[in-house]
mmCIF file of N, CA, C and O in Angstrom:
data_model
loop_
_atom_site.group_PDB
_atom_site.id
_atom_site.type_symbol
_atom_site.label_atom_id
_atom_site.label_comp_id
_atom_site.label_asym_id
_atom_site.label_seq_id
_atom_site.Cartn_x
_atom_site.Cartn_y
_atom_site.Cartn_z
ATOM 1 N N UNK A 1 -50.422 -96.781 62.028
ATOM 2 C CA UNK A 1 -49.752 -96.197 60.888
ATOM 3 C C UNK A 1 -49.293 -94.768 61.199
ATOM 4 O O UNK A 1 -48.220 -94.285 60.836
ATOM 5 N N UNK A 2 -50.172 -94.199 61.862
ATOM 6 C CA UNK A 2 -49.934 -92.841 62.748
ATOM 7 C C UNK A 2 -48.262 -92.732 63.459
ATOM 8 O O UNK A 2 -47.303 -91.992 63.237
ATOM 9 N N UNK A 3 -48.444 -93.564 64.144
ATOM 10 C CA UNK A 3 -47.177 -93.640 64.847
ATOM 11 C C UNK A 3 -46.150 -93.963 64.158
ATOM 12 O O UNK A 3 -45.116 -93.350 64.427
ATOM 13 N N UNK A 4 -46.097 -95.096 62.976
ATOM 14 C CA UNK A 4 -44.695 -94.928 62.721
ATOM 15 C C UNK A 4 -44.020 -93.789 61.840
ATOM 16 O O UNK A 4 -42.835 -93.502 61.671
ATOM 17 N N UNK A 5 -45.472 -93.113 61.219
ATOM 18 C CA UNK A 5 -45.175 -91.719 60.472
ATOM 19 C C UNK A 5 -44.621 -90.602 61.487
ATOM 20 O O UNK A 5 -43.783 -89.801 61.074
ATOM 21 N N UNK A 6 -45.145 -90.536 62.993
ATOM 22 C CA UNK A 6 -44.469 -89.240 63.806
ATOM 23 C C UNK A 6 -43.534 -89.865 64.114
ATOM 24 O O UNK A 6 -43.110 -89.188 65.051
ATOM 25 N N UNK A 7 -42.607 -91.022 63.974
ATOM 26 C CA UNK A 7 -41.194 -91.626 64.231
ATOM 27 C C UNK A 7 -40.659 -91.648 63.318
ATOM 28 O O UNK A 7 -39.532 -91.890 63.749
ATOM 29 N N UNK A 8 -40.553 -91.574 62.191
ATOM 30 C CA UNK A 8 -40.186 -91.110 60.825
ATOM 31 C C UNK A 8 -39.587 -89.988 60.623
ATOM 32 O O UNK A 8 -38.418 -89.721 60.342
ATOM 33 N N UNK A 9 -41.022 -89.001 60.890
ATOM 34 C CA UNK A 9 -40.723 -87.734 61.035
ATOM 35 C C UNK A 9 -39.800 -87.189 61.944
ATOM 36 O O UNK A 9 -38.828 -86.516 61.602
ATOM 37 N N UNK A 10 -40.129 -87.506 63.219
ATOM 38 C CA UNK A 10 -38.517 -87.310 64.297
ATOM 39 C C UNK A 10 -37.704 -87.266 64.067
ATOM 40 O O UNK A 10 -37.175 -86.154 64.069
ATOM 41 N N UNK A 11 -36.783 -88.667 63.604
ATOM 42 C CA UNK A 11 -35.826 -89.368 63.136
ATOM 43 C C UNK A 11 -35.243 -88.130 62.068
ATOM 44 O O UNK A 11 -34.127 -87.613 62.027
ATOM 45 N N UNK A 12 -36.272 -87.919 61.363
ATOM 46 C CA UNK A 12 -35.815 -87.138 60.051
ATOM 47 C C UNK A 12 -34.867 -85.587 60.556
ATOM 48 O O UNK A 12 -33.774 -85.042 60.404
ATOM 49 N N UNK A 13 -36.412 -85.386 61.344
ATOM 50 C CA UNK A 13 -36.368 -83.717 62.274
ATOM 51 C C UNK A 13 -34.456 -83.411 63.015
ATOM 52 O O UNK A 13 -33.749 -82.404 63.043
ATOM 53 N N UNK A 14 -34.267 -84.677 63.446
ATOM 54 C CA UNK A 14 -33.359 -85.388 64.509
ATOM 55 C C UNK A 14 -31.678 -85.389 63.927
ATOM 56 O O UNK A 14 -30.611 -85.410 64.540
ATOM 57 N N UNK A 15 -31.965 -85.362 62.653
ATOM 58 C CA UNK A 15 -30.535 -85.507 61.708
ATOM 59 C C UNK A 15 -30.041 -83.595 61.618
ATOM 60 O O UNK A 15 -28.848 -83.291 61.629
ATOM 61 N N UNK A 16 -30.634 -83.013 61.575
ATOM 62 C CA UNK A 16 -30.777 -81.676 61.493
ATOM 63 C C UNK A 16 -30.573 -80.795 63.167
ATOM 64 O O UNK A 16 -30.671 -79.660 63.635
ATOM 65 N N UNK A 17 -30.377 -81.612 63.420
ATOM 66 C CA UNK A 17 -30.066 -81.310 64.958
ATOM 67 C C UNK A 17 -28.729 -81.391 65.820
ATOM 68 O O UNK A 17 -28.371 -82.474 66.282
ATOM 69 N N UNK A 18 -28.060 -80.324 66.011
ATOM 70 C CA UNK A 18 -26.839 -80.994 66.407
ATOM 71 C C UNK A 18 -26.380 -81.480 67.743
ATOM 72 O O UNK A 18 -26.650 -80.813 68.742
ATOM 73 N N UNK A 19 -25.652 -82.680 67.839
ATOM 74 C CA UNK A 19 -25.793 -83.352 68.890
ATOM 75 C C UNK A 19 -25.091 -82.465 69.862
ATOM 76 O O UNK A 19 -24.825 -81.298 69.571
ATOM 77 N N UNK A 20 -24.697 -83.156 71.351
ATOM 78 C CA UNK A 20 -24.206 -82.434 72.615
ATOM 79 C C UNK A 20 -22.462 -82.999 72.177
ATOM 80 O O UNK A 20 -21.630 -82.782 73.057
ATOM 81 N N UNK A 21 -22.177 -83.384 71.450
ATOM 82 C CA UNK A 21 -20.491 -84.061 71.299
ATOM 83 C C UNK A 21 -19.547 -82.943 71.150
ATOM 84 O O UNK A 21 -18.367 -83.069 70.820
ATOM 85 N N UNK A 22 -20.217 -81.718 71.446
ATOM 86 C CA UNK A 22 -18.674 -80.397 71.179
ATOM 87 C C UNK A 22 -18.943 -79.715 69.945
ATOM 88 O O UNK A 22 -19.812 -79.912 69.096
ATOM 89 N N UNK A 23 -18.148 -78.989 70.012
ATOM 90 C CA UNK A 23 -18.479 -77.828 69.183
ATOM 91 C C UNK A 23 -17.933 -77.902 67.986
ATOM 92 O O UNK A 23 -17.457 -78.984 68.333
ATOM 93 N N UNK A 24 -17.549 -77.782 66.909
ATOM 94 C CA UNK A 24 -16.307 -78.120 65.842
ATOM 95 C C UNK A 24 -15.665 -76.170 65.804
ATOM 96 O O UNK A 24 -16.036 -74.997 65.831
ATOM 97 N N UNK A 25 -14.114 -77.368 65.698
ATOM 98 C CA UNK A 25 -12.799 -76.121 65.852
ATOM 99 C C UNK A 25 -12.668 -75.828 64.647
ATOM 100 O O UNK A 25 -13.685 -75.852 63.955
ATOM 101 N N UNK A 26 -11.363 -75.458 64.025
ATOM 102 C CA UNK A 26 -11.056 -74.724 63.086
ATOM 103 C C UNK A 26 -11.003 -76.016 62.131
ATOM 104 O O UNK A 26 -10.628 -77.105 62.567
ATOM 105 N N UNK A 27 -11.498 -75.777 60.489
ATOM 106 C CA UNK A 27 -11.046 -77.061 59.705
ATOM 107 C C UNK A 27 -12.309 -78.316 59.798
ATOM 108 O O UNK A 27 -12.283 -79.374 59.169
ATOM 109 N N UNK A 28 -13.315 -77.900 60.690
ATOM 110 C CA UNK A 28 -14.603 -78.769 60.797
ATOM 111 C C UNK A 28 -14.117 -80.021 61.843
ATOM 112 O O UNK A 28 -14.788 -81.052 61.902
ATOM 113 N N UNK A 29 -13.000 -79.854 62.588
ATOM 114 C CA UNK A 29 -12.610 -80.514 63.573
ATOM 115 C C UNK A 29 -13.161 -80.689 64.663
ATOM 116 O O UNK A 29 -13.206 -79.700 65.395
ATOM 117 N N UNK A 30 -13.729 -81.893 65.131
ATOM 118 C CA UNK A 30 -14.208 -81.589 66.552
ATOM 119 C C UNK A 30 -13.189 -81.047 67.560
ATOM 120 O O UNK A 30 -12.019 -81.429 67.588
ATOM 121 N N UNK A 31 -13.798 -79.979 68.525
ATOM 122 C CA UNK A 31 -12.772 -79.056 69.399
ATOM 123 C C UNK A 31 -13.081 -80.366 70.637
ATOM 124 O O UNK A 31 -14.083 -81.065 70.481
ATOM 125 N N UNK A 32 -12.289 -80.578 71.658
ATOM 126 C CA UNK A 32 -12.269 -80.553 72.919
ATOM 127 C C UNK A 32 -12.287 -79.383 73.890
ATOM 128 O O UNK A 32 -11.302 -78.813 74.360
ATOM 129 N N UNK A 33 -13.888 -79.056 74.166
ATOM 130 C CA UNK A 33 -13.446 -78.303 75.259
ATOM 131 C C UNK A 33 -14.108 -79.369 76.501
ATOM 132 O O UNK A 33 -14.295 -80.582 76.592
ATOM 133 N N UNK A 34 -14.377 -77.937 77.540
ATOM 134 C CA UNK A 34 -14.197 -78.518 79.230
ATOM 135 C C UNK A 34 -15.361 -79.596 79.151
ATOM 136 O O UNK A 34 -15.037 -80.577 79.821
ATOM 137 N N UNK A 35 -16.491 -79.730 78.613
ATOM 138 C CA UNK A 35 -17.599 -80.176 78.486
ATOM 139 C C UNK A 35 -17.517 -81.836 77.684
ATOM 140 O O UNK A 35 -17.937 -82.906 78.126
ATOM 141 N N UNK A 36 -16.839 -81.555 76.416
ATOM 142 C CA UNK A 36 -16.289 -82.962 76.137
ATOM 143 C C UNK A 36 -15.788 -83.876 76.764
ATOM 144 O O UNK A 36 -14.882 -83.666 77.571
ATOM 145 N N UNK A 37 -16.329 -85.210 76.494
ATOM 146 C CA UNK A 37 -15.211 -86.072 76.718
ATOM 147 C C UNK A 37 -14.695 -87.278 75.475
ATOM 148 O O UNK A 37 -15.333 -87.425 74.432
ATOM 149 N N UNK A 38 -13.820 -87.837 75.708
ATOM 150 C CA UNK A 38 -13.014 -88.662 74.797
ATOM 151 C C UNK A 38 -12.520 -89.407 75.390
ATOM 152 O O UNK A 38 -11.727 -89.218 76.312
ATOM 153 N N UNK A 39 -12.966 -90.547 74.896
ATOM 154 C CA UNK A 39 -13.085 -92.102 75.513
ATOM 155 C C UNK A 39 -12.488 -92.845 74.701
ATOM 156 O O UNK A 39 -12.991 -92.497 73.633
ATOM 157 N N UNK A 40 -11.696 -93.699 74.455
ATOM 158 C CA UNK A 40 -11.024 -94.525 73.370
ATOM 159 C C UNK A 40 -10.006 -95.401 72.930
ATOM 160 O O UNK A 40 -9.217 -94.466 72.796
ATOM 161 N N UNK A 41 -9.310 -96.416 72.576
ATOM 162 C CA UNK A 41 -8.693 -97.188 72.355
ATOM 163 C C UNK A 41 -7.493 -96.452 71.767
ATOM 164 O O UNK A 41 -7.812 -95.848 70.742
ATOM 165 N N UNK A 42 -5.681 -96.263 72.241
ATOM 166 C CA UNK A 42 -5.281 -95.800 71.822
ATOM 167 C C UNK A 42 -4.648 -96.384 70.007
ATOM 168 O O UNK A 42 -4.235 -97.541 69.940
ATOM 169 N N UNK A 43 -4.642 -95.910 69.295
ATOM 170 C CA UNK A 43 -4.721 -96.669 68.345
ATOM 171 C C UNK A 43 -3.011 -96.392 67.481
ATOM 172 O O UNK A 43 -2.685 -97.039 66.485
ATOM 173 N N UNK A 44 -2.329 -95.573 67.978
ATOM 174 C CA UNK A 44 -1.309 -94.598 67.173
ATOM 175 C C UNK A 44 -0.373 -93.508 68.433
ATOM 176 O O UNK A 44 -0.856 -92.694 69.221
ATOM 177 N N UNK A 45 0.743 -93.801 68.271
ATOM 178 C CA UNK A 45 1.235 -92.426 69.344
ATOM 179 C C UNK A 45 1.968 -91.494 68.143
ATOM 180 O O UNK A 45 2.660 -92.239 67.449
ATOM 181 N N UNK A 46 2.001 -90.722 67.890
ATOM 182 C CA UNK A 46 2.671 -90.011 67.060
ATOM 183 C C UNK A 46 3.930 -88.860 67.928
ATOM 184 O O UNK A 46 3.972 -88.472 69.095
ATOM 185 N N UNK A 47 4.695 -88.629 66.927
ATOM 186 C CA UNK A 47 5.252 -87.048 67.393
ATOM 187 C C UNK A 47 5.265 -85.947 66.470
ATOM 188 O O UNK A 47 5.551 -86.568 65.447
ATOM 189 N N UNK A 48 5.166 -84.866 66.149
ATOM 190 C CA UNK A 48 5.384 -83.294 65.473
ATOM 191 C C UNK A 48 6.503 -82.425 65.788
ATOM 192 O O UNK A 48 6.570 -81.854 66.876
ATOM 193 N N UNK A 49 7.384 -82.301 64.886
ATOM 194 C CA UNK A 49 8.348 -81.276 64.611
ATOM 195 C C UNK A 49 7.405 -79.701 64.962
ATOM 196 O O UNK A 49 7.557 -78.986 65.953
ATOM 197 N N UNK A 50 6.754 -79.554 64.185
ATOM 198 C CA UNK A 50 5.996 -78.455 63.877
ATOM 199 C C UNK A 50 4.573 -78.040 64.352
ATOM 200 O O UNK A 50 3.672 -77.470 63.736
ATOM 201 N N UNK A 51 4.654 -78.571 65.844
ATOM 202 C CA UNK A 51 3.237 -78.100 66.180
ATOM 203 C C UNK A 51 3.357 -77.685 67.296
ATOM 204 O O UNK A 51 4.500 -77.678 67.754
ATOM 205 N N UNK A 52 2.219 -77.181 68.155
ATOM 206 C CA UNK A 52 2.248 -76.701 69.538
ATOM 207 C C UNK A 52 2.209 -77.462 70.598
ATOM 208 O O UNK A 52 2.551 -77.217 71.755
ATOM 209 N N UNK A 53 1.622 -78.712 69.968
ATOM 210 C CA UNK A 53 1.573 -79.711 70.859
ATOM 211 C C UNK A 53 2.188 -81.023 70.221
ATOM 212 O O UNK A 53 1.399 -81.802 69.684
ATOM 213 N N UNK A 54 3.458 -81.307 70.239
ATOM 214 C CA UNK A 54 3.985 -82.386 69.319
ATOM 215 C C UNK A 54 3.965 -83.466 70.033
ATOM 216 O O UNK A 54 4.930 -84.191 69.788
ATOM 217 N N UNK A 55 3.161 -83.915 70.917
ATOM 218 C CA UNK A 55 2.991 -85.177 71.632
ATOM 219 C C UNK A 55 1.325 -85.453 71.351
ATOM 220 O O UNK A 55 0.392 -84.745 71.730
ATOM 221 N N UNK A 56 1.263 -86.848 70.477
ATOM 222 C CA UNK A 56 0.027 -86.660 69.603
ATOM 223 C C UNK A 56 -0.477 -88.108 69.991
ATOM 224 O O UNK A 56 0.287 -89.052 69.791
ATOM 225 N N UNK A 57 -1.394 -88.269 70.391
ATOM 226 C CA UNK A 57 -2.112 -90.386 70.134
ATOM 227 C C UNK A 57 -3.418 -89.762 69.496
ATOM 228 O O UNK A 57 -4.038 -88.704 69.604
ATOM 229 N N UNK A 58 -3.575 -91.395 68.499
ATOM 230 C CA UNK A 58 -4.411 -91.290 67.583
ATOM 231 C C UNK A 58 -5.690 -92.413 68.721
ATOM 232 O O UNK A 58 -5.466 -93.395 69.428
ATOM 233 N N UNK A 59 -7.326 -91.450 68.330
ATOM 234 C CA UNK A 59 -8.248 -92.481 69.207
ATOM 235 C C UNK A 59 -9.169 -91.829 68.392
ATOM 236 O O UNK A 59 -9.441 -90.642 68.215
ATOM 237 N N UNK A 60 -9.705 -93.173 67.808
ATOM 238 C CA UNK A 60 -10.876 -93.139 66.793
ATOM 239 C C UNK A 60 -10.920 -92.408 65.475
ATOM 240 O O UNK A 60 -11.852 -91.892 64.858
ATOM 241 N N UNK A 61 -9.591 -92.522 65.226
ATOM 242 C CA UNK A 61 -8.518 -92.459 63.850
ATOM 243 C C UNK A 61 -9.080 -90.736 64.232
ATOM 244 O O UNK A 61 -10.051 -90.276 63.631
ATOM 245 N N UNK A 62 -8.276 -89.861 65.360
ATOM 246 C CA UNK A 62 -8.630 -88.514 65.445
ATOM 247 C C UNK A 62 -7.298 -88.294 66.343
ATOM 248 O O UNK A 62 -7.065 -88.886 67.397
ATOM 249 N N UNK A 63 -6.565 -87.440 65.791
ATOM 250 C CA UNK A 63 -5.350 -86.844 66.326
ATOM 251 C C UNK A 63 -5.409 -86.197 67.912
ATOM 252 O O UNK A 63 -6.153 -85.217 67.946
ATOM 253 N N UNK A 64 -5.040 -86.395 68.697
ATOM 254 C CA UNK A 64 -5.249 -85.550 70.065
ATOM 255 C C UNK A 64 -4.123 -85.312 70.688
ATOM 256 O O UNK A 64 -3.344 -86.234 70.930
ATOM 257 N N UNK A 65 -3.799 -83.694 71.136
ATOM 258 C CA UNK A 65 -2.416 -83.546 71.584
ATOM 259 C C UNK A 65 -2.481 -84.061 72.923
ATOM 260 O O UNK A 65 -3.568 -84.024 73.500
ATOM 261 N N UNK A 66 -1.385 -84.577 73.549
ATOM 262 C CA UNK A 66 -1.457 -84.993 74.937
ATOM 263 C C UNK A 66 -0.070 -84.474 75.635
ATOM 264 O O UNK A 66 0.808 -84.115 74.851
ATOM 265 N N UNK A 67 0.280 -84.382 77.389
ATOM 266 C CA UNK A 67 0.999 -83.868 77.314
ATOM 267 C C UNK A 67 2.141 -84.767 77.452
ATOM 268 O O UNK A 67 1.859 -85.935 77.719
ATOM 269 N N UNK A 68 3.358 -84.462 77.325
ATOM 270 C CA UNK A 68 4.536 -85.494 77.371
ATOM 271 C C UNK A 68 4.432 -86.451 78.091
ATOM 272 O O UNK A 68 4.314 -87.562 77.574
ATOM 273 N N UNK A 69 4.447 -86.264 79.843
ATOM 274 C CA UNK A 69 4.391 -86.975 80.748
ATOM 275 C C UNK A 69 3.370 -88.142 80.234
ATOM 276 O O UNK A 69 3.787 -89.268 80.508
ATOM 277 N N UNK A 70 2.331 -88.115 79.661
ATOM 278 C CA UNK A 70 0.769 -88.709 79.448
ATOM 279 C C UNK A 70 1.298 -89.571 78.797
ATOM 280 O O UNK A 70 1.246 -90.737 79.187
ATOM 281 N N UNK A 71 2.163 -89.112 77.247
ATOM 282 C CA UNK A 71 2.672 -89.689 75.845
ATOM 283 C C UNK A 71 3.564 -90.867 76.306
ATOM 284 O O UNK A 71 3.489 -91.989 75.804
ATOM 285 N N UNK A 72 4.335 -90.557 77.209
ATOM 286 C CA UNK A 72 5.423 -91.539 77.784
ATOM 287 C C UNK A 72 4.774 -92.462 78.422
ATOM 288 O O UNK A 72 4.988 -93.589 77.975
ATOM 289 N N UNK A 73 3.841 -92.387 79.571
ATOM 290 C CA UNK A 73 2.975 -93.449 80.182
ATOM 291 C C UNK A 73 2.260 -94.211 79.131
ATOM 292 O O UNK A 73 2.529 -95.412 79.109
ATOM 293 N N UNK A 74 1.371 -93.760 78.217
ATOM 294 C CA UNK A 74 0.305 -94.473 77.845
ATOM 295 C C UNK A 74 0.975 -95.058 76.526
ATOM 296 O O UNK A 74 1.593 -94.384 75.702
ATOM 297 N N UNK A 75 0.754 -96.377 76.470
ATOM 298 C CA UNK A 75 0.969 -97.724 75.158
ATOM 299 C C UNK A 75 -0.183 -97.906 74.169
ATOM 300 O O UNK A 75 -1.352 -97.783 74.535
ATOM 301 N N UNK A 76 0.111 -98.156 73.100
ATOM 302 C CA UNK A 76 -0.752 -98.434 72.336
ATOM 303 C C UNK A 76 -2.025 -99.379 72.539
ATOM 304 O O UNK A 76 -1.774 -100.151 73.465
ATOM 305 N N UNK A 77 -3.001 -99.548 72.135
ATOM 306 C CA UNK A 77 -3.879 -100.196 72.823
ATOM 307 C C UNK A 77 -4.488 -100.138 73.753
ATOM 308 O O UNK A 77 -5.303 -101.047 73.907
ATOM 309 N N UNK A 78 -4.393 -98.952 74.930
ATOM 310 C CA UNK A 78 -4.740 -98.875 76.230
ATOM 311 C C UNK A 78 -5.768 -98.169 76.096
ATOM 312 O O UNK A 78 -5.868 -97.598 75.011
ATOM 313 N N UNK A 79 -6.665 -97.995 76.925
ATOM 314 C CA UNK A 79 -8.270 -97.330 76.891
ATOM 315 C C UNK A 79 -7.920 -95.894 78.008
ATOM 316 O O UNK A 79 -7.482 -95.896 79.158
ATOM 317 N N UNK A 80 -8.363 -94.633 77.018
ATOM 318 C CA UNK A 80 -7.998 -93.732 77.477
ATOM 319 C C UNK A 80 -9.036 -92.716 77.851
ATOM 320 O O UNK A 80 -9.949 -92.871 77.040
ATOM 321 N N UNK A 81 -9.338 -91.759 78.681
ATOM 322 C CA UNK A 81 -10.452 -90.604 78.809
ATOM 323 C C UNK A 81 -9.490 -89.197 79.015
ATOM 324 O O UNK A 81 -8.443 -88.927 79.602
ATOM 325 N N UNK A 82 -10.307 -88.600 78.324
ATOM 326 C CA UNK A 82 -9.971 -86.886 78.749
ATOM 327 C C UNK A 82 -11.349 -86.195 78.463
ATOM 328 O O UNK A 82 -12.154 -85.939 77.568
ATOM 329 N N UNK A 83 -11.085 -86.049 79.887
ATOM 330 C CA UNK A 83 -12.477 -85.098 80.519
ATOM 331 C C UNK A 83 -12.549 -83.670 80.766
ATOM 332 O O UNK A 83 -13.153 -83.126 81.691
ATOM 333 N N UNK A 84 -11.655 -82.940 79.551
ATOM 334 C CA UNK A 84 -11.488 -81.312 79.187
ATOM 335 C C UNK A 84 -10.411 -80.901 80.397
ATOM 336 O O UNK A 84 -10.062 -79.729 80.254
ATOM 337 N N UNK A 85 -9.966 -81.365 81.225
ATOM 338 C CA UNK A 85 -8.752 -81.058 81.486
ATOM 339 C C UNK A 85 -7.763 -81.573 82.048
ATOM 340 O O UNK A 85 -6.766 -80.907 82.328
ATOM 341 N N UNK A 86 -7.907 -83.183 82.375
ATOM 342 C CA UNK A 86 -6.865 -84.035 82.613
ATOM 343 C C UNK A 86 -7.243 -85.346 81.307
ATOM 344 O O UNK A 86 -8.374 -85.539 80.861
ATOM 345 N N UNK A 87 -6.043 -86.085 80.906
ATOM 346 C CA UNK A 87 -6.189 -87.494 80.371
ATOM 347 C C UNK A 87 -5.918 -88.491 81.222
ATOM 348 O O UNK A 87 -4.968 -88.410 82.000
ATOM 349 N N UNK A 88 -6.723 -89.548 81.171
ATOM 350 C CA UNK A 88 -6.258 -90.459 82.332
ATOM 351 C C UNK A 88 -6.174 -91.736 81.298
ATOM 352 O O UNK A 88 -6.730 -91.655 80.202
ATOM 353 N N UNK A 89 -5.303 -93.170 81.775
ATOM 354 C CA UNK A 89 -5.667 -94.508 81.850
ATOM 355 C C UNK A 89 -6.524 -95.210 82.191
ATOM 356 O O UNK A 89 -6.196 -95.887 83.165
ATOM 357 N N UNK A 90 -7.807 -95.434 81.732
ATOM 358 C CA UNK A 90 -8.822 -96.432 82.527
ATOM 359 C C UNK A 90 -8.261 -97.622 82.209
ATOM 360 O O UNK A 90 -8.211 -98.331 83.214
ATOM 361 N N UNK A 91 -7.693 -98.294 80.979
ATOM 362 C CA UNK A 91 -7.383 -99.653 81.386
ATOM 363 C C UNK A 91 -6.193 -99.523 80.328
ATOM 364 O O UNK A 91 -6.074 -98.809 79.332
ATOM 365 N N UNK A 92 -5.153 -100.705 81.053
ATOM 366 C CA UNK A 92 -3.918 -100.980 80.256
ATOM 367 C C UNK A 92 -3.863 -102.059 79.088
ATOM 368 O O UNK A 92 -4.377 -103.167 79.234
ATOM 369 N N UNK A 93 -3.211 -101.675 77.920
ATOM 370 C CA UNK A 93 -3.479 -103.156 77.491
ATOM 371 C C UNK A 93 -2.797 -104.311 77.748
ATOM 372 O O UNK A 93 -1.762 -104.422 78.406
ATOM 373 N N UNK A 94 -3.525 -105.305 77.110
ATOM 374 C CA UNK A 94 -2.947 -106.484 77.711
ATOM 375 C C UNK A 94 -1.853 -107.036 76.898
ATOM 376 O O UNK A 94 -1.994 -107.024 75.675
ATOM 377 N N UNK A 95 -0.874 -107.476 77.372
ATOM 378 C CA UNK A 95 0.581 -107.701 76.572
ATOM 379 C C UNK A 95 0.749 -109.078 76.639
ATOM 380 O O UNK A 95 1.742 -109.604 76.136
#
């Protein structure tokens, strides 16, 4: 009974703790920095009139600027990483 009370308690302790996933940016946004990574199904390519980075794919319904060259290669559906300072293709989707 001991034990599942100090696993309880952990668990509890554990929510109050913030994980290693990055830091949050401006707006309660998770930031990407060098330390992050982002792994994900592309789900959305967007573009922006009005931003700094108007080459945009959506992964894990979360906006991420990418750079042109990247935007033009990568298709919807494809499994993507950015490891704080390149984005790559790990897999293409299947058509």
């Amino acid at each position: 009974m001991v034990k599942v009370l100090v696993v309880v308690a952990f668990l509890a302790v554990a929510q109050f703790i913030p994980s290693c996933g990055g830091r949050s940016g401006p707006g309660g946004s998770p930031e990407v920095g060098s330390q992050a990574q982002v792994i994900g199904w592309v789900e959305e390519k967007r573009t922006r009139v009005h931003e700094t980075t108007p080459y945009m794919v959506v992964i894990n319904q979360m906006e991420y600027g990418v750079p042109y060259e990247f935007w033009l290669a990568v298709e919807v559906g494809d499994l993507v990483k950015f490891d704080g300072t390149k984005w790559t293709i790990v897999r293409k989707a299947r058509r």
